[in-house]
Coordinates of C-alpha atoms and ligand atoms in Angstrom, one line a residue:
X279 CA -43.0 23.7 -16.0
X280 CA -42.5 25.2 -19.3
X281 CA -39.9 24.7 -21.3
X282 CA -37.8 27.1 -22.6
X283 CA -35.2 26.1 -25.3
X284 CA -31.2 26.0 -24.2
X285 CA -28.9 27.6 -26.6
X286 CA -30.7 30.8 -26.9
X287 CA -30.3 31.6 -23.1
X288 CA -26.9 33.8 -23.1
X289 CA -28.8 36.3 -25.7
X290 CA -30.7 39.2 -24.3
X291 CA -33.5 38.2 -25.7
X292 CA -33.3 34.9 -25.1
X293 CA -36.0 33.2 -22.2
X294 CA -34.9 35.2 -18.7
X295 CA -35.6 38.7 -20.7
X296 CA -38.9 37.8 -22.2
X297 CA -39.6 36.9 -18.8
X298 CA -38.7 39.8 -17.8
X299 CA -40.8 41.8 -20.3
X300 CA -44.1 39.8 -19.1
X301 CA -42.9 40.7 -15.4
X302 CA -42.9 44.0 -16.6
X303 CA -46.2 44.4 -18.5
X304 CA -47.5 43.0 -14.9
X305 CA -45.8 45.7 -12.8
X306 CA -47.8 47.8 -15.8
X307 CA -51.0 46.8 -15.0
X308 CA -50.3 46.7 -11.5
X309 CA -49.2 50.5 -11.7
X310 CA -52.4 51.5 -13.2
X311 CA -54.4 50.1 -10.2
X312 CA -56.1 47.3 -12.3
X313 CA -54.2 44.6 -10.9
X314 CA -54.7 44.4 -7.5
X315 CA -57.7 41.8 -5.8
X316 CA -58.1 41.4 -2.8
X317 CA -57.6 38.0 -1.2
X318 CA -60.7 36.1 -1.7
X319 CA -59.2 33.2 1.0
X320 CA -59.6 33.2 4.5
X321 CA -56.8 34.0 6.6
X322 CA -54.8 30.9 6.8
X323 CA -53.9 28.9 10.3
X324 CA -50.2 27.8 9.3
X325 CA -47.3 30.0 7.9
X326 CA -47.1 28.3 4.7
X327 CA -50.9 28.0 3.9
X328 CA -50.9 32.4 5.0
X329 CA -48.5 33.2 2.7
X330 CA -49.6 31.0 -0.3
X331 CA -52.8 32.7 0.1
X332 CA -51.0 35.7 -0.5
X333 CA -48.8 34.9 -3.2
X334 CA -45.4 34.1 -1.3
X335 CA -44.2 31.2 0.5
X336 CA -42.9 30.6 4.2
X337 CA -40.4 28.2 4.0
X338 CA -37.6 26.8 6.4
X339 CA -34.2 25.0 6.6
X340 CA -33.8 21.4 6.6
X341 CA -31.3 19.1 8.0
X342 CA -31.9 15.2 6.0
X343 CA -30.3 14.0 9.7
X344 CA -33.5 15.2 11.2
X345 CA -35.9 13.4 9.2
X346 CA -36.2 10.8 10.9
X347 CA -38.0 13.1 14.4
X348 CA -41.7 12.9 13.7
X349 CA -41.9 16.0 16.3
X350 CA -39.9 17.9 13.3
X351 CA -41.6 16.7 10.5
X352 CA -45.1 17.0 12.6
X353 CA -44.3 21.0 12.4
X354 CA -42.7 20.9 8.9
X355 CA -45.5 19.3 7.2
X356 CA -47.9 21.4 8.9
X357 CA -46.7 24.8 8.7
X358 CA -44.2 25.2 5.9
X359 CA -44.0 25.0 1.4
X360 CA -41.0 25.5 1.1
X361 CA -37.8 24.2 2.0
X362 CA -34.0 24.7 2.2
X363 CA -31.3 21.9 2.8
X364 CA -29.4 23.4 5.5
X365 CA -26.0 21.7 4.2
X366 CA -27.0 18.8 1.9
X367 CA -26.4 20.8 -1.6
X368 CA -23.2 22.5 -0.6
X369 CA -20.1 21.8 -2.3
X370 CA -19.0 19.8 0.1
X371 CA -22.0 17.4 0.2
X372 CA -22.5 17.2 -3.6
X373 CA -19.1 16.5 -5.3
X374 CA -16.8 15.5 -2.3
X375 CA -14.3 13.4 -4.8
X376 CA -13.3 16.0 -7.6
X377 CA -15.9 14.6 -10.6
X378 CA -18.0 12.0 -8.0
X379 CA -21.2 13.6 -6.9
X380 CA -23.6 12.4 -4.2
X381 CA -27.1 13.1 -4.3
X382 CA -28.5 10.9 -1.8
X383 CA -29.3 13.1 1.6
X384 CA -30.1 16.3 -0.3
X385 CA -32.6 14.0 -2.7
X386 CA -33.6 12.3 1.2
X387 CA -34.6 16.4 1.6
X388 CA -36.2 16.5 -2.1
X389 CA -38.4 13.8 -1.7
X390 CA -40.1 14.8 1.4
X391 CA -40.5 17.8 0.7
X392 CA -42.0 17.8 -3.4
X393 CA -44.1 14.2 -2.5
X394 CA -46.0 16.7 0.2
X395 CA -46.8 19.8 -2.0
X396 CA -43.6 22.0 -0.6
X397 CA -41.3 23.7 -3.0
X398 CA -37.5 23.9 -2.7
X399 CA -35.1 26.5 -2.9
X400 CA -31.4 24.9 -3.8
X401 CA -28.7 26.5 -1.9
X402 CA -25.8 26.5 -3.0
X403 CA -23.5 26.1 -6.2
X404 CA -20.8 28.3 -5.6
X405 CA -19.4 29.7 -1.8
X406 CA -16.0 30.0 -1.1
X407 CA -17.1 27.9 2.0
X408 CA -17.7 23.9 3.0
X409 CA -15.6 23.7 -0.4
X410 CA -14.6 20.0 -0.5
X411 CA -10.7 19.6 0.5
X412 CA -9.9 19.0 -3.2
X413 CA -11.3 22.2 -4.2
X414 CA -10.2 24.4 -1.5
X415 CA -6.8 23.6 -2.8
X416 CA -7.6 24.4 -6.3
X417 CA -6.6 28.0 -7.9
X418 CA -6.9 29.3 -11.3
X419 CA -8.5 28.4 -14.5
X420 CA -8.6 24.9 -13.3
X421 CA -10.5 26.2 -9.8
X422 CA -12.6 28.2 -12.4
X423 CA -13.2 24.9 -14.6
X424 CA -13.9 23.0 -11.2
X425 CA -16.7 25.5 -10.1
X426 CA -18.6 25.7 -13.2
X427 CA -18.4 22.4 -14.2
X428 CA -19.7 21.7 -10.4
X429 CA -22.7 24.6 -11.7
X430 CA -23.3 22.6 -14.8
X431 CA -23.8 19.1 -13.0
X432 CA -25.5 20.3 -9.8
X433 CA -28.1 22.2 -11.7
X434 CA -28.9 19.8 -14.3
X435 CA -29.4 16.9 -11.6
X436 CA -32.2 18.8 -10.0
X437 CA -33.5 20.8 -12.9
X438 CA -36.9 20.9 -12.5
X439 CA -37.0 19.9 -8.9
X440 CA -35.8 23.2 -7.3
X441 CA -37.8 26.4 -8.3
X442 CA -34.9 28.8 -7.5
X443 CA -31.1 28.5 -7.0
X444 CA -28.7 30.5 -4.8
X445 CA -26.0 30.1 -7.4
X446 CA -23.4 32.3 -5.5
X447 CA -23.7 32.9 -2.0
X448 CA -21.8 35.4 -0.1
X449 CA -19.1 37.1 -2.8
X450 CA -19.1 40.3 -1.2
X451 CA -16.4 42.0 1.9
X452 CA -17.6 43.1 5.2
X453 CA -16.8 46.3 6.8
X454 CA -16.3 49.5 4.8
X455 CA -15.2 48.6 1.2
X456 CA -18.3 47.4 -0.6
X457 CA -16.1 45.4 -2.4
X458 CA -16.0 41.7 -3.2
X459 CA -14.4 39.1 -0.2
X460 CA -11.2 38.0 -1.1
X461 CA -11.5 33.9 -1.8
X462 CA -9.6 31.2 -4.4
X463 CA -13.2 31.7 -6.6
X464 CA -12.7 35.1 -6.5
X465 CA -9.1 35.1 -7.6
X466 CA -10.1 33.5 -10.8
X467 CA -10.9 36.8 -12.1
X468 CA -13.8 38.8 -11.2
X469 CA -16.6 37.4 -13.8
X470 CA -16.5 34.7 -11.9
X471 CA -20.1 35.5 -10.4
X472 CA -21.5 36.2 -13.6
X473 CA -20.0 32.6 -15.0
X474 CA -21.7 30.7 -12.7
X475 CA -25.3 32.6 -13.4
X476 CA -24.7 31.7 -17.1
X477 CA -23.7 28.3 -16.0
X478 CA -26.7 27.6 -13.7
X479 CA -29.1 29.6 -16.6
X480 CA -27.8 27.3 -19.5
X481 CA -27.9 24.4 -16.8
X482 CA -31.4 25.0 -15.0
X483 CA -33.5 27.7 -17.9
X484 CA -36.2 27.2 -15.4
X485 CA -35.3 28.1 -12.1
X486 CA -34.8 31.4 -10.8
X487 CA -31.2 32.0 -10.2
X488 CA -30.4 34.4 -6.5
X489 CA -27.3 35.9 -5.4
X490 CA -27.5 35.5 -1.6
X491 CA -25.9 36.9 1.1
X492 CA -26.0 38.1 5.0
X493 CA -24.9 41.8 6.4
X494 CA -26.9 42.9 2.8
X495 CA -30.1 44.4 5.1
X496 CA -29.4 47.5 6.0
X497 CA -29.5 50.4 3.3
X498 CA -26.7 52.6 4.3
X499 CA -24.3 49.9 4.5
X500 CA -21.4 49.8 2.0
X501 CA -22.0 46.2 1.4
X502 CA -25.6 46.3 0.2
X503 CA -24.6 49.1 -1.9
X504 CA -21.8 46.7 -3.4
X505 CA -24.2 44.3 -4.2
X506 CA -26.9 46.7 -5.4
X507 CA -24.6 47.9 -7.5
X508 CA -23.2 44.6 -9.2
X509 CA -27.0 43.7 -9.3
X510 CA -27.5 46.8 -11.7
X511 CA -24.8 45.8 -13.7
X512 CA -25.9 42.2 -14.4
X513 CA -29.6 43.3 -15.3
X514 CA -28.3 46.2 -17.6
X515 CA -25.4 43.9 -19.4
X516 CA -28.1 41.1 -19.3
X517 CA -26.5 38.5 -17.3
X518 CA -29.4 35.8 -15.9
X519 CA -30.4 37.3 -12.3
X520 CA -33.8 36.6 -11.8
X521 CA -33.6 36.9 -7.3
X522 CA -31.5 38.3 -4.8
X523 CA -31.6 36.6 -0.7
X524 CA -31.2 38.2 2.2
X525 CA -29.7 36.2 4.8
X526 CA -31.3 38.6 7.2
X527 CA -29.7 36.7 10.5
X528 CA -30.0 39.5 13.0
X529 CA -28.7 39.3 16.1
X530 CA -26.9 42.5 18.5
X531 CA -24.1 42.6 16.0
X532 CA -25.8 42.8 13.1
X533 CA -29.5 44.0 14.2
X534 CA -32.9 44.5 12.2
X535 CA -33.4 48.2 10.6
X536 CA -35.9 50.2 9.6
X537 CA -34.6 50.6 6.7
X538 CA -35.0 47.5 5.7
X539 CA -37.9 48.1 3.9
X540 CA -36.1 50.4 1.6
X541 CA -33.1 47.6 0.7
X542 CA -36.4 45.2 -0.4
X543 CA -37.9 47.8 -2.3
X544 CA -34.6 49.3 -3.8
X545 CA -34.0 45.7 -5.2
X546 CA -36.2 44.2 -6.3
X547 CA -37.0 48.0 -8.4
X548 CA -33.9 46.6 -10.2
X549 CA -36.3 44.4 -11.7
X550 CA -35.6 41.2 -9.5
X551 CA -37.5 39.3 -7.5
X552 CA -36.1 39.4 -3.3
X553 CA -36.1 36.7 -1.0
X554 CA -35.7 36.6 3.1
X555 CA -34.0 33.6 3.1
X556 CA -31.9 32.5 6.2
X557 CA -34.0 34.4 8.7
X558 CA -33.3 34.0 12.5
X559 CA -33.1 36.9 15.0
X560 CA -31.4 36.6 18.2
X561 CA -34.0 36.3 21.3
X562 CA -36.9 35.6 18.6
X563 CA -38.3 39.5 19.8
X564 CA -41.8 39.2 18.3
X565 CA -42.0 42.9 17.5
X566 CA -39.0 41.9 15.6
X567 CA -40.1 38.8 13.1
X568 CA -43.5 41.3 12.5
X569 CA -41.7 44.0 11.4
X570 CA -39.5 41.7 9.2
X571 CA -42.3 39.8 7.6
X572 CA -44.3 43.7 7.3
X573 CA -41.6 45.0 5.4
X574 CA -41.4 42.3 2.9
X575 CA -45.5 42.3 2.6
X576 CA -45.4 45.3 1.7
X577 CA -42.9 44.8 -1.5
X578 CA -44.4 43.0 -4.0
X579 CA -41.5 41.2 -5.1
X580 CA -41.0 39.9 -2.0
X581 CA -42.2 36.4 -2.3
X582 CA -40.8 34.4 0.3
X583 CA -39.4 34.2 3.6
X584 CA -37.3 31.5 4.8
X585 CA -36.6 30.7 8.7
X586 CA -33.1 29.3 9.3
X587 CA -34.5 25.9 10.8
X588 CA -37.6 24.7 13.1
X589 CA -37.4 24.7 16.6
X590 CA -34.7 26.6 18.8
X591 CA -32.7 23.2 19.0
X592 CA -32.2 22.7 15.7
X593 CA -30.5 26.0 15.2
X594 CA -27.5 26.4 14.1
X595 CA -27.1 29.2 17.0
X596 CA -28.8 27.2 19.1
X597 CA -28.1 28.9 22.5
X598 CA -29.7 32.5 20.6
X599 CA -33.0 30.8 20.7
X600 CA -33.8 32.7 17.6
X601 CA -36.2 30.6 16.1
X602 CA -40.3 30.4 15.9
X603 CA -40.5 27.1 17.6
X604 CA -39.4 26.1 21.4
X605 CA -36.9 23.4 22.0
X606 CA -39.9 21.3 22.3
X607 CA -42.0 22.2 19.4
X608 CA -44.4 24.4 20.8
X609 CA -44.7 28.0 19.5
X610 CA -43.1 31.2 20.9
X611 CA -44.8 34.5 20.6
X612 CA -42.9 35.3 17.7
X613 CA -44.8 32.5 15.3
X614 CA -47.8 34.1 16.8
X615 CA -46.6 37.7 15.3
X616 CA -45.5 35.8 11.9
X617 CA -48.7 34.6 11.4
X618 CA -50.6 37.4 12.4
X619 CA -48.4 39.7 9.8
X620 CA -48.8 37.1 6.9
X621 CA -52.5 36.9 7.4
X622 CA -52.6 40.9 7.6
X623 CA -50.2 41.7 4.9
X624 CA -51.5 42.1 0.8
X625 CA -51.8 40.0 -1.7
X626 CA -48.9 39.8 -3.9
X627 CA -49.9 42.0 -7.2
X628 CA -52.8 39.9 -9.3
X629 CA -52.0 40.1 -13.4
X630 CA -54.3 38.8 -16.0
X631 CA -53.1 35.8 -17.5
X632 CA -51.0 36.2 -20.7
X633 CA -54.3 34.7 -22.8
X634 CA -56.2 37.8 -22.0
X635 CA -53.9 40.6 -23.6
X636 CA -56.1 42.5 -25.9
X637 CA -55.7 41.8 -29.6
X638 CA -53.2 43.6 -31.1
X639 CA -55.3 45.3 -34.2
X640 CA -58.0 47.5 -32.8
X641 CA -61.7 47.1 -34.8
X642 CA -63.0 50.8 -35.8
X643 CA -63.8 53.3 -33.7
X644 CA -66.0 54.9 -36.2
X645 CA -68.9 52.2 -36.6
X646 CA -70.9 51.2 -33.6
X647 CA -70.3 47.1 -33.3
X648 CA -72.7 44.9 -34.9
X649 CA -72.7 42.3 -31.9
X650 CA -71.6 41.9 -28.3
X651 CA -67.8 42.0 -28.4
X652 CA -66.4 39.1 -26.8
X653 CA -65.2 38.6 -23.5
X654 CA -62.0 37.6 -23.5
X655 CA -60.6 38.1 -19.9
X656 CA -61.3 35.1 -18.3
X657 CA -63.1 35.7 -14.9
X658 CA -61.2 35.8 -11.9
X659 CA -63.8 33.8 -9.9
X660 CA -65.9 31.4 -11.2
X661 CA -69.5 29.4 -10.3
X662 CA -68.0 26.3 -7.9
X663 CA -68.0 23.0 -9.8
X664 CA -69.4 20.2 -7.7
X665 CA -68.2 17.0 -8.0
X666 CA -71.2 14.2 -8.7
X667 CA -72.3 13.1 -5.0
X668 CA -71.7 10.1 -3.7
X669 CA -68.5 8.8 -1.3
X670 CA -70.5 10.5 1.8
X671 CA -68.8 14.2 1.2
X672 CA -68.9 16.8 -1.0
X673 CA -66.3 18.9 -2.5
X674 CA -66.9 22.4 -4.1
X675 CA -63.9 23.9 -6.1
X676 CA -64.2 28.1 -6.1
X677 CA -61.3 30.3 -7.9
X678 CA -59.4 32.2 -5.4
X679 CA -56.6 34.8 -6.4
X680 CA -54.7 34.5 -9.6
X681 CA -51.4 36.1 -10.8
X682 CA -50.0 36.1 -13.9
X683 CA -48.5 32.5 -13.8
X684 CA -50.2 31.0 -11.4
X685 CA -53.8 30.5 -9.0
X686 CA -55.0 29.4 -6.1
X687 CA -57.9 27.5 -5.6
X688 CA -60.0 26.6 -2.8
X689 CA -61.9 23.4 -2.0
X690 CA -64.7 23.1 0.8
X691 CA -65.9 19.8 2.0
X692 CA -69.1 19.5 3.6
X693 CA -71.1 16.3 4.9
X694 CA -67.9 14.8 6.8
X695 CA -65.3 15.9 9.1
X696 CA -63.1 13.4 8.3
X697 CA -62.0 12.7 3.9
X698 CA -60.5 12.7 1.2
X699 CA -60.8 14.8 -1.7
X700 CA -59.2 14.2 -5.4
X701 CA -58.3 16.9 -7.5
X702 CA -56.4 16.8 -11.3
X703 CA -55.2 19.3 -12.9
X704 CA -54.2 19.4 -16.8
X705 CA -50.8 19.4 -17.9
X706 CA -48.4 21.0 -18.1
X707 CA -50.6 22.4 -15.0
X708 CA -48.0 21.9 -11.7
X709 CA -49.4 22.2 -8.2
X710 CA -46.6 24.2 -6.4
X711 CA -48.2 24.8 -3.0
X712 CA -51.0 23.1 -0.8
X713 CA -52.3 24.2 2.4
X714 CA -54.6 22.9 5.0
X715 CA -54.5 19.4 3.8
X716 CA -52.2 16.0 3.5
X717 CA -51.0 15.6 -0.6
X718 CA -50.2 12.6 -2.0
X719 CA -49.7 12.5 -6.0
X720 CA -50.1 9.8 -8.5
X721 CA -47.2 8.6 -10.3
X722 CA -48.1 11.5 -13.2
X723 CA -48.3 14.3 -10.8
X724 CA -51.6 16.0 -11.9
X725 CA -53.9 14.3 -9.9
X726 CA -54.1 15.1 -5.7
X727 CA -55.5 13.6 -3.2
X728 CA -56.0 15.7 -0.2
X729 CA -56.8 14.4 3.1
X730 CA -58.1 16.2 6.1
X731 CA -55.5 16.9 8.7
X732 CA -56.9 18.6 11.1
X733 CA -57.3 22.5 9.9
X734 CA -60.8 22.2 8.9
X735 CA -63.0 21.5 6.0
X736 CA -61.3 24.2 3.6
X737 CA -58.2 23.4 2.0
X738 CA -56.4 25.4 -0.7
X739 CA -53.8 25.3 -3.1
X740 CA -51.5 27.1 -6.2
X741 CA -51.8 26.0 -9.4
X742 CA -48.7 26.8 -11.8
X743 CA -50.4 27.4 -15.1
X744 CA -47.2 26.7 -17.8
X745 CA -49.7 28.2 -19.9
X746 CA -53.1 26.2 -19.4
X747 CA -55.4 28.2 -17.1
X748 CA -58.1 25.1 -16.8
X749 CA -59.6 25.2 -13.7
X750 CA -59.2 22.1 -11.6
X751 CA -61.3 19.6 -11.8
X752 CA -62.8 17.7 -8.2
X753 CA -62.9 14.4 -8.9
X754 CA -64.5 12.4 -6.0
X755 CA -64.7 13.3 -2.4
X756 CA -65.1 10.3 0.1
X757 CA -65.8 10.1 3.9
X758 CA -63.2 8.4 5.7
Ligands
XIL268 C1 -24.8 27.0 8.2 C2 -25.5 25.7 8.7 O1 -26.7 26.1 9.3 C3 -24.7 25.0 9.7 O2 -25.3 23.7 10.0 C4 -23.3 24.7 9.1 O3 -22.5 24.2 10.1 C5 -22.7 26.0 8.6 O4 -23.6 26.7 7.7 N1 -25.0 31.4 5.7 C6 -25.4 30.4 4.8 C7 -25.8 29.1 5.4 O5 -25.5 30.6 3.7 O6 -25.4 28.0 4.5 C8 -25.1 28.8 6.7 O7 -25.6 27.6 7.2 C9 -25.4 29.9 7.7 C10 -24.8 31.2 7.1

């Protein structure tokens, strides 16, 4: 990760703006057609490794309890990078003693998911539900104390471990109002929101930091309007908003739109980045989950979509059956539709790195150049390195798409059906998404060893550049 400095954060110029202004000279070049490639990757067989090659992740809930069921984490390993603890980092579950926090079943969720290439999205700091007893009870500057001090320590355990943060989650009224829900957090005043996003930014510079909420999807309604609006605010006056989720549980009361394109868009035009992040539709309708995952393909800042759980069992509404998977893991027509959209939808806008912005004096026009000038965009795809043979396999590394903080790669094996292929990457290089392999790490992270699983002889992955865009290196590939 890169670091950016605390202390400077609550300024507008501080790290979250200039990131904004790079995000902005991307939607730049973007805008004037020269940014978009398309996907070099072939279309991927599992919903994480489709969207990674298209710039996004597919991610999923997960309950620490179900760990343990090899038929879950059979179809979570395969098929997701990214993942949500259902409960484990709610209030409840992380400071259940006012000042005693406990770590252990959302780490349980952590661990599996980081030592096996998948990101994880950290949900959430501040709800005014599953509050522990003592805090439910609280009210006040002492409730306002509570929460933020609950902010601080929550973020800082898992700084660099969870790439984005649903610091507050459902602030805002039902119904007509477009107002915020009545609740003890919001009876601390009404900045309360914005005091936990400075919290979480001082806390966590790194991660991107999401309002969240459900009933937000359809355009008309006063409620997404509310939050639109309050989203405005906080990017005009500067307060740290990098993401806003979309619940996005549909079901007859609360059913998918067409306009749901237009909320995405609408957003993340505010200049944030939008999530689907707790999707589940009543029935599973396939028509349904393609036209969801359509709509945010075609929004560039939406990069992610996250299913509320695995198969229709582990729901948390179990008896809609509104999931991708059956009770018994196999997969409804619906997963068929996800994938089908992923694998058909674009690429996720493609920026040239920060190292290739043109120099910023500009040589005479006047007098014709003595020699070449140089090249200074690196190119976007590269001769394949081949790793020396030997080991019964080899491994041939090719550039796939880039963005501007990050690439993918892809590897093809040949001379074995069955191996294992190591990979490094230079620090402070982070690989944040695999596909179409089985990851392990060493101890310093940069160096992978992929091992077939099953999808093939191509696997791929994403490459978080922090700056260094050194293309990875194959090491050794051996026949097993
Ligand atoms: C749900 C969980 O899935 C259940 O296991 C739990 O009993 C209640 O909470 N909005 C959210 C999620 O933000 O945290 C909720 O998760 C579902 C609605």
């Amino acid at each position: 990760m890169t670091e950016r400095c605390h202390g400077d954060t609550r300024s507008p110029a501080g790290p979250r703006a200039r990131t904004a202004i790079v995000l902005a000279a991307a939607a730049l070049l973007a805008a004037t057609g020269a940014a978009f490639l398309p996907s070099t990757a072939s279309a991927g067989t599992t919903l994480g490794a489709s969207a990674a090659e298209k710039g996004r992740y597919f991610g999923t809930a997960v309950a620490a309890s179900r760990l343990s069921d090899n038929a879950y984490t059979t179809i979570l390993n395969r098929e997701f990078n990214m993942v949500t603890a259902e409960n484990e980092m709610k209030m409840n579950a992380t400071e259940p003693q006012q000042g005693r926090f406990s770590y252990g079943a959302a780490e349980q969720i952590v661990n599996h998911a980081r030592s096996r290439g998948m990101s994880v999205r950290g949900h959430t700091l501040a709800w005014h539900s599953q509050q522990p007893g003592w805090m439910e009870s609280m009210s006040g500057s002492a409730l306002r104390q509570a929460m933020l001090n609950h902010v601080t320590q929550v973020a800082t355990h898992f700084r660099g471990q969870v790439v984005a943060w649903d610091v507050v989650n459902e602030a805002f009224a039902d119904g007509s109002s477009g107002g915020r829900r009545d609740s003890n957090l919001q009876r601390t005043g009404n900045d309360w929101i914005e005091a936990a996003f400075r919290a979480a930014d001082a806390a966590d510079p790194n991660a991107k930091l999401c309002y969240n909420d459900y009933n937000t999807d359809n355009w008309t309604h006063a409620k997404t309007q509310g939050v639109y609006n309050m989203v405005r605010d906080f990017k005009a006056r500067g307060v740290p908003i990098d993401c806003v989720g979309f619940q996005s549980h549909f079901n007859n009361n609360s059913p998918y739109v067409s306009n749901y394109r237009t909320t995405l868009s609408s957003f993340a035009a505010l200049g944030v980045d939008v999530q689907i992040t707790e999707l589940d539709i009543q029935g599973a309708p396939a028509n349904t989950y393609r036209s969801v995952v359509e709509d945010c393909m075609a929004v560039p800042r939406c990069n992610g979509i996250t299913v509320w759980g695995i198969r229709d069992s582990d729901s948390w509404l179990a008896s809609q059956t509104p999931l991708l998977f059956n009770s018994n893991g196999s997969k409804k027509p619906a997963y068929d539709a996800v994938l089908a959209a992923l694998n058909n939808g674009a690429a996720v806008p493609t920026t040239a790195p920060p190292t290739s912005v043109p120099p910023t004096s500009v040589p005479p026009t006047s007098t014709p150049p003595t020699s070449a000038p140089p090249t200074t965009a690196p190119p976007t795809t590269a001769p394949p390195t081949t790793p020396p043979p030997g080991g019964g396999c080899t491994a041939t590394l090719q550039d796939s798409t880039r963005w501007g903080d990050r690439f993918n790669s892809q590897v093809t094996v040949s001379g074995a059906s069955s191996w294992s292929v190591v990979v490094a990457v230079t620090p402070p290089q982070k690989v944040s998404a695999t596909w179409n392999g089985s990851p392990t790490w060493d101890s310093s992270g940069n160096v992978m060893t992929m091992r077939s699983n099953g999808s093939g002889n191509v696997f791929g992955f994403t490459t978080m550049a922090n700056g260094n865009w050194t293309r990875p290196q194959v090491l050794s590939c051996t026949a097993s």
